[in-house]
Amino acid sequence: MFNQKFSLESAYSTGAKTVLNHIIFFVASMAAGLIGCAAYLVTLGIIAMNVGSMRYHILALVNMFKHVLDSSTGPLHYTGTTVQESVRSYFSADVAGQILGHDVISIDVSGYDIAYIASWLIPTALVLKLLLDVITIGWTKLALDLNSKKDVSFKYMYEFYYLAPRVFVVNLIVGLATMAAALVFLVPGIFVYERLRFSKYFIIDKNLSIVKSLQASWALTEGSVLHLFGFTMISTLIKSLSNVLVLGAVFTVPLANQAEANVYLQMKK
């Protein structure tokens, strides 16, 4: 758990050089991701293509949040039965009074809404997620191939699309496993995440199956959980800067990704 197999200085210095040397690639790929997100929101009707409609949607959102802040209007409910009423029987009276006794906002959820979510919202969100995965796979593949002295190109933004389904599934497995472990206690959740975090890299780098990639990540990270957790904290801090420095996201977001790829390469050696 205390075996350090990588250098943070090397990871971030190499990652920074990669981002700066290929800044046009990262700007273009992030622009492609933003266009995909915008197209998704337009498809759902959340935003519109003309300024007047966008102003209408923004005003509606502002009014909704103002209403939530100003008044407590009732519980989330479905066909006349509130969520609180549905789950109250699973808790003791004291617990139910504490966590289910305060209504915050009233939202009507109908059978039509559920059908809409299942038939349209979820599928389109899945397509968007796969698109974003294709782009991040290209980022990772770029870092791995540069380490092997291979030529890279703009085709990396879409060339490795066939890996996206496996990466999506393995990320889902890692997320669910982490959540399940965290329900026991925070530390087991951290442990599971750090042991499995490089599963997607083995798919991208070695074209392994989902099961073998999980096994490979578990073996690779043995004895390095503490140092990997430190790296996670630093990476999270760098990514959070993009929330403050919006334009800085062009550098900080790919930097975090490139640094993680470099950590993987160091540990693999």
Coordinates of C-alpha atoms in Angstrom, one line a residue:
M1 CA 0.0 0.0 0.0
F2 CA 3.0 2.3 0.4
N3 CA 5.0 1.4 -2.6
Q4 CA 5.6 4.4 -4.8
K5 CA 5.9 3.3 -8.5
F6 CA 5.7 6.7 -10.2
S7 CA 6.9 10.3 -10.0
L8 CA 4.3 13.1 -9.9
E9 CA 6.8 15.6 -11.1
S10 CA 7.5 13.5 -14.2
A11 CA 3.8 12.8 -14.8
Y12 CA 2.8 16.5 -14.8
S13 CA 5.9 17.8 -16.6
T14 CA 5.4 15.2 -19.4
G15 CA 1.7 15.8 -19.4
A16 CA 2.2 19.6 -19.7
K17 CA 4.6 19.2 -22.6
T18 CA 2.2 17.0 -24.4
V19 CA -0.7 19.4 -24.0
L20 CA 1.4 22.4 -25.1
N21 CA 2.9 20.6 -28.1
H22 CA -0.6 19.5 -29.2
I23 CA -2.7 22.3 -28.0
I24 CA -4.6 22.7 -31.3
F25 CA -5.6 19.0 -31.1
F26 CA -7.0 19.4 -27.6
V27 CA -8.8 22.6 -28.4
A28 CA -10.4 21.0 -31.5
S29 CA -11.4 17.9 -29.6
M30 CA -12.9 19.9 -26.7
A31 CA -14.8 22.0 -29.3
A32 CA -16.1 18.8 -30.8
G33 CA -17.3 17.7 -27.3
L34 CA -19.0 21.0 -26.7
I35 CA -20.7 20.8 -30.1
G36 CA -21.9 17.3 -29.2
C37 CA -23.3 18.5 -25.8
A38 CA -25.0 21.5 -27.5
A39 CA -26.6 19.2 -30.1
Y40 CA -27.8 17.0 -27.3
L41 CA -29.5 19.9 -25.5
V42 CA -31.0 21.2 -28.8
T43 CA -32.3 17.7 -29.6
L44 CA -34.0 17.6 -26.2
G45 CA -35.5 21.1 -26.6
I46 CA -33.7 22.4 -23.6
I47 CA -32.0 25.1 -25.6
A48 CA -33.1 26.5 -29.0
M49 CA -31.2 27.8 -32.0
N50 CA -32.5 31.4 -31.7
V51 CA -31.7 34.0 -29.1
G52 CA -35.4 34.7 -28.2
S53 CA -36.1 31.0 -27.4
M54 CA -32.9 30.7 -25.3
R55 CA -33.9 33.8 -23.4
Y56 CA -37.3 32.2 -22.7
H57 CA -35.7 28.9 -21.4
I58 CA -33.1 30.8 -19.2
L59 CA -35.9 32.9 -17.7
A60 CA -37.9 29.8 -16.9
L61 CA -35.0 28.2 -15.1
V62 CA -34.4 31.4 -13.1
N63 CA -38.0 31.5 -12.1
M64 CA -38.0 27.9 -11.1
F65 CA -35.0 28.3 -8.8
K66 CA -36.4 31.5 -7.4
H67 CA -39.7 29.6 -6.6
V68 CA -37.7 26.8 -4.9
L69 CA -35.8 29.2 -2.7
D70 CA -38.8 31.3 -1.8
S71 CA -41.3 28.6 -0.8
S72 CA -41.7 25.0 0.1
T73 CA -44.3 23.6 -2.2
G74 CA -44.6 19.9 -1.6
P75 CA -42.9 16.6 -2.2
L76 CA -41.8 14.8 -5.4
H77 CA -44.7 12.6 -6.3
Y78 CA -45.8 10.1 -9.0
T79 CA -49.5 9.6 -9.8
G80 CA -50.7 10.9 -6.5
T81 CA -48.2 9.0 -4.3
T82 CA -45.3 10.9 -2.9
V83 CA -41.8 9.5 -2.8
Q84 CA -41.8 10.1 0.9
E85 CA -44.9 8.0 1.4
S86 CA -43.5 5.2 -0.7
V87 CA -40.3 4.8 1.2
R88 CA -41.5 5.8 4.7
S89 CA -42.4 2.2 5.6
Y90 CA -38.7 1.1 5.2
F91 CA -37.5 3.4 8.0
S92 CA -38.2 3.7 11.7
A93 CA -40.6 6.5 12.8
D94 CA -37.7 8.6 14.2
V95 CA -35.6 8.3 11.1
A96 CA -38.6 8.9 8.8
G97 CA -39.4 12.1 10.7
Q98 CA -35.9 13.4 10.4
I99 CA -35.1 12.7 6.7
L100 CA -38.6 12.5 5.1
G101 CA -40.5 15.1 7.1
H102 CA -39.5 18.1 5.1
D103 CA -40.8 18.7 1.5
V104 CA -38.6 20.9 -0.7
I105 CA -40.1 21.1 -4.2
S106 CA -43.1 19.8 -6.0
I107 CA -42.5 18.0 -9.3
D108 CA -45.1 16.0 -11.2
V109 CA -43.8 12.8 -12.7
S110 CA -46.3 11.1 -14.9
G111 CA -46.3 7.9 -16.9
Y112 CA -45.6 9.9 -20.0
D113 CA -42.5 11.5 -18.3
I114 CA -41.1 8.1 -17.5
A115 CA -41.8 6.8 -21.0
Y116 CA -40.0 9.9 -22.4
I117 CA -37.0 9.4 -20.2
A118 CA -36.7 5.7 -21.1
S119 CA -37.3 6.0 -24.8
W120 CA -35.6 9.3 -25.6
L121 CA -33.6 11.0 -22.8
I122 CA -31.5 7.9 -21.8
P123 CA -30.7 6.7 -25.3
T124 CA -29.6 10.2 -26.4
A125 CA -27.5 10.7 -23.2
L126 CA -25.9 7.3 -23.9
V127 CA -24.9 8.4 -27.4
L128 CA -23.4 11.7 -26.1
K129 CA -21.5 9.7 -23.4
L130 CA -20.0 7.4 -26.1
L131 CA -19.0 10.4 -28.1
L132 CA -17.2 12.0 -25.2
D133 CA -15.6 8.6 -24.4
V134 CA -14.3 8.4 -28.0
I135 CA -12.6 11.8 -27.6
T136 CA -11.0 11.0 -24.2
I137 CA -9.9 7.6 -25.6
G138 CA -8.1 9.6 -28.3
W139 CA -6.4 11.8 -25.7
T140 CA -5.2 8.7 -23.8
K141 CA -4.1 6.9 -27.0
L142 CA -2.1 10.1 -28.0
A143 CA -0.2 10.0 -24.7
L144 CA 0.5 6.3 -25.0
D145 CA 1.7 6.5 -28.6
L146 CA 3.9 9.5 -28.0
N147 CA 5.6 7.5 -25.3
S148 CA 6.3 4.8 -28.0
K149 CA 7.6 7.4 -30.4
K150 CA 4.7 6.9 -32.8
D151 CA 3.2 9.5 -35.1
V152 CA -0.1 11.0 -34.0
S153 CA -2.8 13.0 -35.9
F154 CA -6.2 14.6 -35.6
K155 CA -7.7 11.2 -36.5
Y156 CA -7.2 10.3 -32.9
M157 CA -10.4 12.3 -32.1
Y158 CA -12.5 9.5 -33.7
E159 CA -10.2 6.7 -34.9
F160 CA -10.6 4.5 -31.8
Y161 CA -14.4 4.5 -31.6
Y162 CA -14.5 0.7 -31.5
L163 CA -13.0 0.8 -28.0
A164 CA -15.8 3.1 -26.6
P165 CA -18.3 0.4 -25.7
R166 CA -15.8 -1.6 -23.6
V167 CA -14.5 1.6 -22.0
F168 CA -18.0 2.7 -21.1
V169 CA -18.8 -0.7 -19.5
V170 CA -15.6 -0.9 -17.6
N171 CA -16.1 2.6 -16.3
L172 CA -19.6 1.7 -15.2
I173 CA -18.3 -1.4 -13.4
V174 CA -15.6 0.6 -11.6
G175 CA -18.1 3.3 -10.6
L176 CA -20.7 0.8 -9.3
A177 CA -18.0 -1.2 -7.4
T178 CA -16.6 2.0 -5.9
M179 CA -20.1 3.1 -4.8
A180 CA -20.9 -0.3 -3.3
A181 CA -17.6 -0.3 -1.3
A182 CA -18.2 3.3 -0.2
L183 CA -21.5 2.3 1.3
V184 CA -19.6 0.2 3.8
F185 CA -17.2 3.0 4.6
L186 CA -15.3 5.7 2.7
V187 CA -11.9 4.0 2.8
P188 CA -13.0 0.8 1.1
G189 CA -14.5 2.9 -1.7
I190 CA -11.2 4.7 -2.2
F191 CA -9.3 1.4 -2.1
V192 CA -11.5 -0.2 -4.8
Y193 CA -11.4 2.9 -7.0
E194 CA -7.6 3.2 -6.9
R195 CA -7.1 -0.5 -7.6
L196 CA -9.4 -0.5 -10.6
R197 CA -8.8 3.0 -12.0
F198 CA -6.4 1.9 -14.8
S199 CA -8.8 -0.8 -16.2
K200 CA -9.7 1.5 -19.2
Y201 CA -6.0 2.0 -19.9
F202 CA -5.5 -1.7 -20.5
I203 CA -8.4 -1.7 -23.0
I204 CA -7.0 1.3 -24.8
D205 CA -3.3 0.3 -24.6
K206 CA -3.5 -3.5 -24.8
N207 CA -7.0 -4.1 -26.3
L208 CA -7.9 -6.4 -23.4
S209 CA -11.3 -7.6 -22.6
I210 CA -13.3 -6.1 -19.8
V211 CA -12.6 -8.8 -17.3
K212 CA -8.9 -9.0 -18.1
S213 CA -8.5 -5.2 -17.9
L214 CA -10.0 -5.2 -14.4
Q215 CA -7.7 -8.0 -13.4
A216 CA -4.7 -6.2 -14.9
S217 CA -5.5 -2.9 -13.1
W218 CA -5.9 -4.8 -9.8
A219 CA -2.5 -6.4 -10.2
L220 CA -0.8 -3.2 -11.4
T221 CA -1.9 -1.1 -8.5
E222 CA -1.0 -3.5 -5.7
G223 CA 0.9 -1.7 -3.0
S224 CA 0.4 1.8 -4.5
V225 CA -3.1 2.8 -3.2
L226 CA -1.8 5.5 -0.9
H227 CA 0.3 7.3 -3.5
L228 CA -2.4 6.9 -6.1
F229 CA -4.9 8.5 -3.7
G230 CA -2.5 11.5 -3.3
F231 CA -2.4 11.7 -7.1
T232 CA -6.2 11.7 -7.2
M233 CA -6.4 14.6 -4.8
I234 CA -3.9 16.7 -6.8
S235 CA -5.7 15.8 -10.1
T236 CA -9.0 16.8 -8.6
L237 CA -7.6 20.1 -7.5
I238 CA -6.2 20.8 -10.9
K239 CA -9.5 19.9 -12.6
S240 CA -11.4 22.1 -10.2
L241 CA -9.4 25.1 -11.4
S242 CA -11.3 24.8 -14.7
N243 CA -14.5 25.8 -12.8
V244 CA -12.8 29.1 -11.7
L245 CA -10.7 29.7 -14.8
V246 CA -13.1 28.8 -17.7
L247 CA -10.5 29.4 -20.4
G248 CA -7.9 27.5 -18.4
A249 CA -9.9 24.3 -18.9
V250 CA -8.4 24.1 -22.3
F251 CA -5.1 23.3 -20.5
T252 CA -6.1 21.9 -17.1
V253 CA -8.6 19.3 -18.3
P254 CA -6.3 17.6 -20.8
L255 CA -3.3 18.0 -18.4
A256 CA -5.1 15.9 -15.8
N257 CA -5.8 13.2 -18.4
Q258 CA -2.3 13.2 -19.8
A259 CA -0.7 13.1 -16.3
E260 CA -2.8 10.0 -15.4
A261 CA -1.8 8.3 -18.6
N262 CA 1.8 9.0 -17.7
V263 CA 1.3 7.5 -14.2
Y264 CA 0.0 4.4 -15.9
L265 CA 3.0 4.2 -18.1
Q266 CA 5.4 4.7 -15.2
M267 CA 3.7 2.0 -13.1
K268 CA 3.6 -0.4 -16.0
K269 CA 7.4 -0.2 -16.4

